[in-house]
């Protein structure tokens, strides 16, 4: 099992969009038993995958170990893709992790799920918080969406510096998201990092939120779907390289 976190210090850069589309590629293209774990109290990934917040147990109960994660996991409309939904109870997660002082709680919970899944994707809330610290300890790879803007690039540099400072070994994979090649600043930003994968700005990707489905499920031949699939393949290659 490998855990791929989709994380950024910055909000609104396309984390959730990446997470659900990569989860689709994992389940469908790679035929992996895949879990999308929504860690964000906004519960956007939960909404997009057709889960409704407000099940029998609050999402936070997994972390306090009151409820087994398996009890909250649900199937989605997509074969091999399951969802561990979020709800507003997760807004307390940072304080909870802080008070708990168990730095590997998320890693342990992921370890418990390793029998049932090949790939677990974490849709993370923004910020450099106790939750992100847990994510950085637990993930095998952290995919960081970077919009082609100076503030987004600065946020990525902060995260990279933070990991170096902590002596963390987890690899980061920066990805340029929402790239519009008609804009000079975007073209320049992409040229500065030609090795970073690119997800284009596209109406079909925006439609994910309207259709409540990954783009591969309704427009598999679109440029957007192809970009997510190519990124997923790059992720699989990185994970395979680490296993060697
Ligand atoms: N490649 C893209 N092309 C067009 N629109 C996009 C693309 N990626 C994301 N968006 C849109 O940008 C908005 C923000 O995306 P998303 O919710 O995925 O970001 P986020 O980083 O998860 O935000 P938050 O920090 O609030 O969790 C959404 O309206 C989404 O539809
Ligand atoms: Mg999000």
Coordinates of N, CA, C and O and ligand atoms in Angstrom, one line a residue, residues 8 10-18 40 42 44 48 123-126 145 177-179 199-209 228, ligand 1:
X8 N -1.1 21.2 0.1 CA -0.5 22.5 -0.2 C -0.7 23.4 1.0 O -1.8 23.4 1.6
X10 N -1.2 26.4 0.6 CA -2.1 27.4 0.1 C -3.5 26.8 -0.3 O -3.5 25.7 -0.7
X11 N -4.5 27.6 -0.1 CA -5.8 27.2 -0.4 C -6.2 27.5 -1.8 O -5.6 28.3 -2.5
X12 N -7.2 26.7 -2.3 CA -7.8 27.0 -3.6 C -6.9 26.8 -4.8 O -7.1 27.4 -5.9
X13 N -5.9 25.9 -4.7 CA -4.9 25.7 -5.8 C -5.2 24.4 -6.6 O -4.5 24.1 -7.5
X14 N -6.3 23.8 -6.2 CA -6.7 22.6 -7.0 C -6.4 21.2 -6.3 O -6.3 20.2 -7.0
X15 N -6.2 21.2 -5.0 CA -5.9 20.0 -4.3 C -7.0 19.0 -4.4 O -6.8 17.8 -4.8
X16 N -8.2 19.4 -4.1 CA -9.3 18.4 -4.2 C -9.6 17.9 -5.6 O -9.8 16.7 -5.8
X17 N -9.5 18.8 -6.5 CA -9.7 18.5 -7.9 C -8.6 17.4 -8.3 O -9.0 16.4 -9.0
X18 N -7.4 17.7 -7.9 CA -6.3 16.7 -8.2 C -6.6 15.4 -7.5 O -6.5 14.3 -8.1
X40 N -10.4 17.1 5.0 CA -10.7 18.5 5.0 C -12.2 18.7 5.5 O -13.1 18.2 4.9
X42 N -14.1 21.0 5.0 CA -15.0 21.5 3.9 C -15.7 20.4 3.2 O -16.7 20.6 2.6
X44 N -15.2 18.8 0.5 CA -15.4 19.0 -0.9 C -15.3 17.7 -1.7 O -16.1 17.3 -2.5
X48 N -18.0 15.7 -3.9 CA -17.7 15.5 -5.4 C -17.9 14.0 -5.7 O -18.2 13.6 -6.8
X123 N -6.9 13.8 0.7 CA -7.2 15.2 0.3 C -7.1 16.1 1.6 O -7.9 15.9 2.5
X124 N -6.0 16.9 1.6 CA -5.7 17.6 2.8 C -6.2 19.0 2.8 O -6.3 19.7 1.8
X125 N -6.5 19.5 4.0 CA -6.9 21.0 4.1 C -5.6 21.8 3.9 O -4.5 21.3 4.2
X126 N -5.7 23.1 3.5 CA -4.5 23.9 3.4 C -4.0 24.3 4.8 O -4.6 24.1 5.8
X145 N 0.1 20.8 -5.5 CA -0.4 21.6 -6.6 C 0.2 23.1 -6.4 O 0.0 23.6 -5.3
X177 N -0.7 23.6 -11.6 CA -2.1 23.4 -11.9 C -2.7 24.7 -12.4 O -2.2 25.8 -12.2
X178 N -3.8 24.6 -13.0 CA -4.6 25.7 -13.5 C -3.8 26.6 -14.5 O -3.8 27.8 -14.4
X179 N -3.0 25.9 -15.3 CA -2.1 26.6 -16.3 C -2.9 27.1 -17.5 O -3.5 26.2 -18.2
X199 N -1.1 20.6 -15.2 CA -2.5 20.4 -15.4 C -3.1 21.7 -15.9 O -3.0 22.7 -15.3
X200 N -3.7 21.6 -17.1 CA -4.1 22.9 -17.7 C -5.4 23.4 -17.0 O -6.2 22.7 -16.5
X201 N -5.6 24.7 -17.1 CA -6.8 25.3 -16.8 C -7.8 24.9 -17.8 O -7.6 25.2 -19.0
X202 N -8.9 24.3 -17.5 CA -9.9 23.9 -18.5 C -11.3 23.9 -18.0 O -11.5 23.5 -16.8
X203 N -12.2 24.3 -18.8 CA -13.7 24.3 -18.4 C -14.1 22.9 -18.0 O -14.9 22.7 -17.1
X204 N -13.6 21.9 -18.7 CA -14.0 20.5 -18.5 C -13.6 20.0 -17.1 O -14.3 19.3 -16.4
X205 N -12.5 20.6 -16.6 CA -12.0 20.2 -15.2 C -12.9 21.0 -14.2 O -13.3 20.4 -13.2
X206 N -13.3 22.2 -14.5 CA -14.2 22.9 -13.7 C -15.5 22.2 -13.5 O -16.2 22.2 -12.5
X207 N -15.9 21.6 -14.6 CA -17.2 20.9 -14.7 C -17.3 19.7 -13.7 O -18.4 19.2 -13.4
X208 N -16.1 19.2 -13.2 CA -16.1 18.2 -12.2 C -17.0 18.5 -11.0 O -17.7 17.7 -10.5
X209 N -17.0 19.8 -10.6 CA -17.8 20.2 -9.5 C -19.3 20.2 -9.8 O -20.1 20.1 -8.9
X228 N -4.4 14.4 -16.1 CA -4.5 13.6 -14.8 C -3.9 12.2 -15.0 O -3.2 11.8 -14.1
Ligands
LIG1 N1 -7.3 22.6 -13.8 C1 -8.4 23.3 -13.5 N2 -9.1 24.0 -14.4 C2 -10.1 24.8 -14.1 N3 -10.6 25.0 -12.9 C3 -9.9 24.3 -11.9 C4 -8.8 23.4 -12.1 N4 -8.4 22.9 -11.0 C5 -9.3 23.4 -10.0 N5 -10.2 24.2 -10.6 C6 -11.2 25.0 -9.9 O1 -10.6 25.8 -8.9 C7 -11.4 25.8 -7.7 C8 -10.5 25.4 -6.5 O2 -10.2 24.0 -6.8 P1 -10.1 23.0 -5.6 O3 -11.3 23.0 -4.7 O4 -9.7 21.7 -6.2 O5 -8.9 23.6 -4.7 P2 -8.4 23.2 -3.3 O6 -6.9 23.5 -3.3 O7 -8.8 21.9 -2.9 O8 -9.1 24.3 -2.4 P3 -9.2 24.3 -0.8 O9 -7.8 24.9 -0.3 O10 -10.3 25.2 -0.5 O11 -9.4 22.9 -0.3 C9 -12.6 24.9 -7.9 O12 -13.7 25.8 -8.3 C10 -12.2 24.0 -9.1 O13 -13.3 23.6 -9.9

